[in-house]
Short mmCIF file of C-alpha atoms in Angstrom, two decimals:
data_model
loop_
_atom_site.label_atom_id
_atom_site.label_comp_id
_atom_site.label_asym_id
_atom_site.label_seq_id
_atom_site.Cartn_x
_atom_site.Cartn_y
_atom_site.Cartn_z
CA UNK A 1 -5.21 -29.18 3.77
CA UNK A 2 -3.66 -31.57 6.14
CA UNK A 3 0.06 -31.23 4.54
CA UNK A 4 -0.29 -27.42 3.61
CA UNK A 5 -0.72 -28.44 -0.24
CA UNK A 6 -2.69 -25.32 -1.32
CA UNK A 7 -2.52 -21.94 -1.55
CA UNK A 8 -4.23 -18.93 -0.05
CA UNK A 9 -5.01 -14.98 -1.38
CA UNK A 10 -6.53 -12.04 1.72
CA UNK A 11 -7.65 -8.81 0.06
CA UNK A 12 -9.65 -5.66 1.32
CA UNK A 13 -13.20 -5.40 0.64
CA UNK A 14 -14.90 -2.54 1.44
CA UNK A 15 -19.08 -0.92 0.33
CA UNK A 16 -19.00 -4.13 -2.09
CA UNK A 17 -15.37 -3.32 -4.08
CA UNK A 18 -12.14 -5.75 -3.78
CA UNK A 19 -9.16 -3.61 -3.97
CA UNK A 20 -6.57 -4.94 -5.97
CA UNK A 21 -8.39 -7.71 -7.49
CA UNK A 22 -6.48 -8.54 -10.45
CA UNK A 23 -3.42 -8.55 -8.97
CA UNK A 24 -4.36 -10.78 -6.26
CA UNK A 25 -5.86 -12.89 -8.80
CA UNK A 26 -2.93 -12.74 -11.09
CA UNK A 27 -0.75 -13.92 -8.13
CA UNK A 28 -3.34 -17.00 -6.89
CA UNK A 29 -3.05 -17.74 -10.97
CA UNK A 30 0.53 -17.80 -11.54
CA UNK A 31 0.96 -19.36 -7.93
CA UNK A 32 -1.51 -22.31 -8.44
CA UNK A 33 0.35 -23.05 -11.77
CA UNK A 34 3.73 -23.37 -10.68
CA UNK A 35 2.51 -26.10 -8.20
CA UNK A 36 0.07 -27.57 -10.33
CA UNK A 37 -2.80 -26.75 -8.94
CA UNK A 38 -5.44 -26.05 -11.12
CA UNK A 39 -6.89 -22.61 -10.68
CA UNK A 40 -10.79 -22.10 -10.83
CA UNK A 41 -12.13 -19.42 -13.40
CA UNK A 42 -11.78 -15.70 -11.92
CA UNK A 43 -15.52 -15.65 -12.47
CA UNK A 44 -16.38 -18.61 -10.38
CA UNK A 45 -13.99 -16.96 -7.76
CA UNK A 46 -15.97 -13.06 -8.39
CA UNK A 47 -19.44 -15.54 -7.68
CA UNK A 48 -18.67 -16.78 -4.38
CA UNK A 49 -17.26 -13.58 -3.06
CA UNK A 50 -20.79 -12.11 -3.91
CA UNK A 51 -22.53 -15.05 -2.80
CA UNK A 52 -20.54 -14.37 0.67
CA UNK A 53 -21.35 -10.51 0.96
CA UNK A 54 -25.03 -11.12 0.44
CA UNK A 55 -25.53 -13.00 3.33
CA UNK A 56 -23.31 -10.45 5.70
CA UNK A 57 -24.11 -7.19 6.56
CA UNK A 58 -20.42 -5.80 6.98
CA UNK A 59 -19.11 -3.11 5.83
CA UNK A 60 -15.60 -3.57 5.38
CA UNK A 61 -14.06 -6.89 5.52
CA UNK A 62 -11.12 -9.04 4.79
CA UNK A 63 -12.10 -11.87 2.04
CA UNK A 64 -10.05 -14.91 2.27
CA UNK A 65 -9.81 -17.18 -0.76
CA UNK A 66 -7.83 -20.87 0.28
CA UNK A 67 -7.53 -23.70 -2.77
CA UNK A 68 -6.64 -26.90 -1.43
CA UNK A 69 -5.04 -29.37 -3.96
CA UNK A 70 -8.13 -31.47 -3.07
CA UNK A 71 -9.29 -34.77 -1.31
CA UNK A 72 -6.52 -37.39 -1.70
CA UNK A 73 -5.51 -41.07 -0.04
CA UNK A 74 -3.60 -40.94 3.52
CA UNK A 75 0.05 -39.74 2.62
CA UNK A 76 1.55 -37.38 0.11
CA UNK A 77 0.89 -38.67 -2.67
CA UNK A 78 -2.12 -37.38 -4.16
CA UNK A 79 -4.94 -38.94 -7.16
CA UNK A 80 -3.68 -38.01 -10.76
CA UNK A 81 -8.04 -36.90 -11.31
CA UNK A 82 -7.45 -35.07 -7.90
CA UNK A 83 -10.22 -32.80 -7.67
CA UNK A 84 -8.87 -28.54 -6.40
CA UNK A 85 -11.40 -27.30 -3.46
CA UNK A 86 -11.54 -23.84 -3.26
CA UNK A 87 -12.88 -22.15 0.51
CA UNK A 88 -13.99 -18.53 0.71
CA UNK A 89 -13.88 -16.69 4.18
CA UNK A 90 -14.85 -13.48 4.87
CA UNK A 91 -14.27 -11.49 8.66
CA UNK A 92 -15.00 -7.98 9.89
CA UNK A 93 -12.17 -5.41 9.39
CA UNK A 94 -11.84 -1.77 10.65
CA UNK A 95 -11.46 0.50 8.28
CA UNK A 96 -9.70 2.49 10.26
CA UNK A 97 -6.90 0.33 10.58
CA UNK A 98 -6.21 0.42 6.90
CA UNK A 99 -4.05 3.25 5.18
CA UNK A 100 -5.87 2.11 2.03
CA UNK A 101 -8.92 3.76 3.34
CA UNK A 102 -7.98 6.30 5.64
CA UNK A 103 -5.04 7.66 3.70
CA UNK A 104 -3.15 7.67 7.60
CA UNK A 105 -0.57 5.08 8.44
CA UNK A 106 -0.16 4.28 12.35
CA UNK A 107 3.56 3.88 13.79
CA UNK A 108 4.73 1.28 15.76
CA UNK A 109 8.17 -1.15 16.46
CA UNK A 110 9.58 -4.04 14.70
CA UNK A 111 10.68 -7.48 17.02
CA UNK A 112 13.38 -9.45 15.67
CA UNK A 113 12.31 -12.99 15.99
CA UNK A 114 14.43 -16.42 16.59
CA UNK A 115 12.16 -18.32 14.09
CA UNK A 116 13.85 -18.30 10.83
CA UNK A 117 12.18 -18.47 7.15
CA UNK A 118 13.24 -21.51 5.18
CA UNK A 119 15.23 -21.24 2.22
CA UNK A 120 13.63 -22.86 -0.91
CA UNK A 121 13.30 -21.30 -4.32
CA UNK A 122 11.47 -23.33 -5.81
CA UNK A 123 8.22 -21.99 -3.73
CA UNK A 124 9.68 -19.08 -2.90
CA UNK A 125 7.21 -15.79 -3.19
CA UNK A 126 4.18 -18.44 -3.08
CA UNK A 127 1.62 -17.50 -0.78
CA UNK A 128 1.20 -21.32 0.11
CA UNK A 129 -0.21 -22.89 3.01
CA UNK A 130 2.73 -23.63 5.20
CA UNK A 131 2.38 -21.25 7.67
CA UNK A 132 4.18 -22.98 10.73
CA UNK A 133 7.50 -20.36 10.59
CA UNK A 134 5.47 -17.29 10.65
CA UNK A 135 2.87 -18.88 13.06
CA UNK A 136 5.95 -19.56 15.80
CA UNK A 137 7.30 -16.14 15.36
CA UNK A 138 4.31 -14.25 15.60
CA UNK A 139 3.83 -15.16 19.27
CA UNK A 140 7.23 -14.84 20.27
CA UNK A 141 6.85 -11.35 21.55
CA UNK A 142 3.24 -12.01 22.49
CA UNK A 143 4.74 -14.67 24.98
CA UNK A 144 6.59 -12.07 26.45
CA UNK A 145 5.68 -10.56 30.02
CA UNK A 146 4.32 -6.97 30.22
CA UNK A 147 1.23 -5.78 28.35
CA UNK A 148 3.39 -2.73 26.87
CA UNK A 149 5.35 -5.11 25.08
CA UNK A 150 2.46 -6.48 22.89
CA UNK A 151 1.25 -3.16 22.36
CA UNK A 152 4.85 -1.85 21.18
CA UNK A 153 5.27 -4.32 18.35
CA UNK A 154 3.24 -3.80 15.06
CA UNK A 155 5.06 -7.04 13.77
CA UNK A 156 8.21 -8.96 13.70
CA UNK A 157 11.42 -9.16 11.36
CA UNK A 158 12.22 -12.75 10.12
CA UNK A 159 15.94 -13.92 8.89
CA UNK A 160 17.29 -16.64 6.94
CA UNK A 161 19.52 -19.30 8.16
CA UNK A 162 22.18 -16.83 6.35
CA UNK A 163 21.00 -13.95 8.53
CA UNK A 164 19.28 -12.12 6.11
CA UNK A 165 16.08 -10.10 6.66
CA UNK A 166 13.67 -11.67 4.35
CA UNK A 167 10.16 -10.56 5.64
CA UNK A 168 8.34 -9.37 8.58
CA UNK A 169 5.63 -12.39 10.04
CA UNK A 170 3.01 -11.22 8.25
CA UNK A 171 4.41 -8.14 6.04
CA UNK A 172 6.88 -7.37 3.87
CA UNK A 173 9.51 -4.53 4.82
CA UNK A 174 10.63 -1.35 3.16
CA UNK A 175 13.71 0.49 3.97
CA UNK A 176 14.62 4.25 2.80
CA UNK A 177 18.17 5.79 2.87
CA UNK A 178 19.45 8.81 1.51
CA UNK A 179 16.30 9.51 -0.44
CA UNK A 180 16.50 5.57 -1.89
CA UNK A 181 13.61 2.74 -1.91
CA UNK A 182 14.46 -0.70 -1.25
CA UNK A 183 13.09 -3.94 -0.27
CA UNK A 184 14.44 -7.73 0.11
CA UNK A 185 15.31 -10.19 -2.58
CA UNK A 186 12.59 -12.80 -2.26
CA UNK A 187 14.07 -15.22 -4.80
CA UNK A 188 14.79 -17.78 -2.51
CA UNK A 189 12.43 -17.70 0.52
CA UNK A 190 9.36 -15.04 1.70
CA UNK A 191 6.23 -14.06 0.19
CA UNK A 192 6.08 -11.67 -2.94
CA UNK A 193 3.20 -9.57 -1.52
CA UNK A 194 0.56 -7.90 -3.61
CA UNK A 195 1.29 -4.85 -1.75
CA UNK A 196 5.06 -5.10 -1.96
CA UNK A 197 3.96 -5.14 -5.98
CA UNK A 198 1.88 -1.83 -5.60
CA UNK A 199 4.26 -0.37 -3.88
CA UNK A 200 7.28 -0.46 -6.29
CA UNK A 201 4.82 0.51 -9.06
CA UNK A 202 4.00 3.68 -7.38
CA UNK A 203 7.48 4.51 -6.25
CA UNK A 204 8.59 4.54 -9.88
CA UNK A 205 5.47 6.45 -10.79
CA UNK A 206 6.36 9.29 -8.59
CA UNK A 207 10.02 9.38 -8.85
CA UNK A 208 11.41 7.41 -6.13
CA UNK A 209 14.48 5.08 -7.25
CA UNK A 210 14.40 1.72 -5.29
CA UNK A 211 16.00 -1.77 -5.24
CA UNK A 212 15.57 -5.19 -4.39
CA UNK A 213 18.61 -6.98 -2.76
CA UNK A 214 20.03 -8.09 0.25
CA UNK A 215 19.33 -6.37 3.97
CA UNK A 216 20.82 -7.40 6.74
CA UNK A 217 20.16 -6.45 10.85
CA UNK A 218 23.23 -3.90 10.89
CA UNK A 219 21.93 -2.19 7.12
CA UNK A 220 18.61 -1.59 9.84
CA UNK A 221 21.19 0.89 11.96
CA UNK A 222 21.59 2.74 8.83
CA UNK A 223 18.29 3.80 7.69
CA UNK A 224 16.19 7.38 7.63
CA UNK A 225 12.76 5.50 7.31
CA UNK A 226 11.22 1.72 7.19
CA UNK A 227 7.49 0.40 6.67
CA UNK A 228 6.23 -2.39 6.29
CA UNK A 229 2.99 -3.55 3.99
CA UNK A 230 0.74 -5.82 3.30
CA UNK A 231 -3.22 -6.00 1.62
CA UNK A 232 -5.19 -4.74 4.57
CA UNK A 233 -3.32 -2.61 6.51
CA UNK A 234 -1.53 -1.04 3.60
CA UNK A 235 1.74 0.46 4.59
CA UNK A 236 2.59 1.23 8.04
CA UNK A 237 5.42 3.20 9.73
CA UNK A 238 7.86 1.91 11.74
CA UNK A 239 9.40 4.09 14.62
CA UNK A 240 11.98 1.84 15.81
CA UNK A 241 13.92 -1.41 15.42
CA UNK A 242 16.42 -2.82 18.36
CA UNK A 243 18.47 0.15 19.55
CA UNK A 244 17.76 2.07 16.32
CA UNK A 245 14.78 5.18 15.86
CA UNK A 246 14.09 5.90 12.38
CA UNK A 247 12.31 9.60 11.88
CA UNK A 248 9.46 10.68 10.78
CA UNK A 249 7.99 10.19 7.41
CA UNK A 250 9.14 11.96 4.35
CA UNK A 251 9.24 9.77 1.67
CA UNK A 252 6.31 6.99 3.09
CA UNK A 253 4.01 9.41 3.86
CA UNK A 254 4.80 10.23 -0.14
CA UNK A 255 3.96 6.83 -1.52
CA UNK A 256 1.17 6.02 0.65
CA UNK A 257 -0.61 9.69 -0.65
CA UNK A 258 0.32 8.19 -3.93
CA UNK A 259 -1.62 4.94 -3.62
CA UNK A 260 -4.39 6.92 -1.70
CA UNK A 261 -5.20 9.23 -4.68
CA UNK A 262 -4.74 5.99 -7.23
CA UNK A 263 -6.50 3.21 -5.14
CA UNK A 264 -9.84 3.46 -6.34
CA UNK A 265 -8.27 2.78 -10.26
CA UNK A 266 -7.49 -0.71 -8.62
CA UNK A 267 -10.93 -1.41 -7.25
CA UNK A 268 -13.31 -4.10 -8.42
CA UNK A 269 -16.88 -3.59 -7.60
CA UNK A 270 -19.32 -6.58 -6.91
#
């Protein structure tokens, strides 16, 4: 925990089902396995999440599972019979803020931020615990004078050193033109959300072609729509980015209908 040497997985819960279970548990799987982290058993992980929602009385909620490599010596090096510790969380969310529920996605603006994501493919898509990047940029337009500005910003676009748009602090972005999906390479740096996932599933189930390659601030000047998405609030619309307004949606108001009408296929009840 003190070095970041873990990894963590946030889903929806909501009247006792996890949306998108498996493929959050998939990820946390593959994830703790390419850093050698042991993963526990998805039914010792199912257990505590129960365990959790007995004792709390909300309704819908965000469920945070964190594995920590485990209790070690001062230092990085860590025990070879290292010992994984797993921490469940759960806190109150509003439905309401969630397209996954209400089937309604809320608009807002994107900040571009001075913090930069790291470069580094061999953790690159992880959800891991190293969090400082996103944790500086986040509060860079938060920092900023004038209440209207906080309320403007629904989140905040984050480069590479080679200036290109990886992810949004704590989303991943979308971009339509001409009719056309597409979405950053994450191959070297960013997270590989569970939503980004879900997305390009349903896109292709409904007949929308996308991509994944490189985006850059300018491409931003170019497009019709952009979203952004991640496994609470679902997708949500973004009006505006720098000097550019992007219209009103056609094609994300598709895809989001789409996962509506399919979500409860994807939901694991308790």
């Amino acid at each position: 925990m003190h070095y970041g040497d873990g990894l963590f997985e946030t889903l929806l819960c909501s009247s006792g089902k996890l949306y998108y279970w498996q493929k959050h548990f998939q990820r946390l799987s593959r994830s703790a396995t390419r850093l050698g982290i042991p993963c526990p058993r998805e039914e010792t992980l199912l257990a505590d999440i129960a365990a959790l929602l007995e004792n709390n009385s909300t309704d819908c909620c965000a469920i945070k599972i964190i594995l920590s490599r485990g209790s070690s010596e001062r230092g990085y090096q860590y025990d070879k019979d290292i010992t994984v510790r797993r921490i469940v969380m759960l806190s109150a969310f509003d439905e309401t803020h969630t397209s996954l529920l209400s089937g309604k996605t809320s608009r807002g603006m994107l900040f571009l931020c001075e913090n930069r994501v790291s470069i580094n493919p061999g953790i690159a898509g992880i959800k891991h615990l190293n969090r400082l990047e996103n944790v500086l940029a986040r509060n860079e337009w938060h920092n900023k004078p004038g209440p209207e500005i906080h309320q403007a910003y629904v989140d905040g676009i984050m480069l590479d050193n080679e200036n290109r748009i990886i992810e949004c602090t704590s989303s991943n972005i979308f971009t339509i033109s001409d009719g056309r999906l597409s979405t950053p390479d994450l191959s070297l740096s960013g997270v590989s959300g569970v939503m980004r996932e879900v997305t390009l599933e349903v896109a292709a189930d409904i007949g929308i072609e996308s991509s994944i390659g490189e985006l850059s601030v300018e491409d931003m000047r170019e497009m019709d729509e952009v979203f952004i998405t991640n496994s609470l609030i679902g997708l949500k619309s973004i009006g505006g980015f720098l000097d550019t307004h992007y219209h009103e949606d056609g094609i994300t108001s598709a895809i989001i209908k789409a996962i509506k009408a399919s979500i409860e296929k994807h939901a694991h009840n308790l």
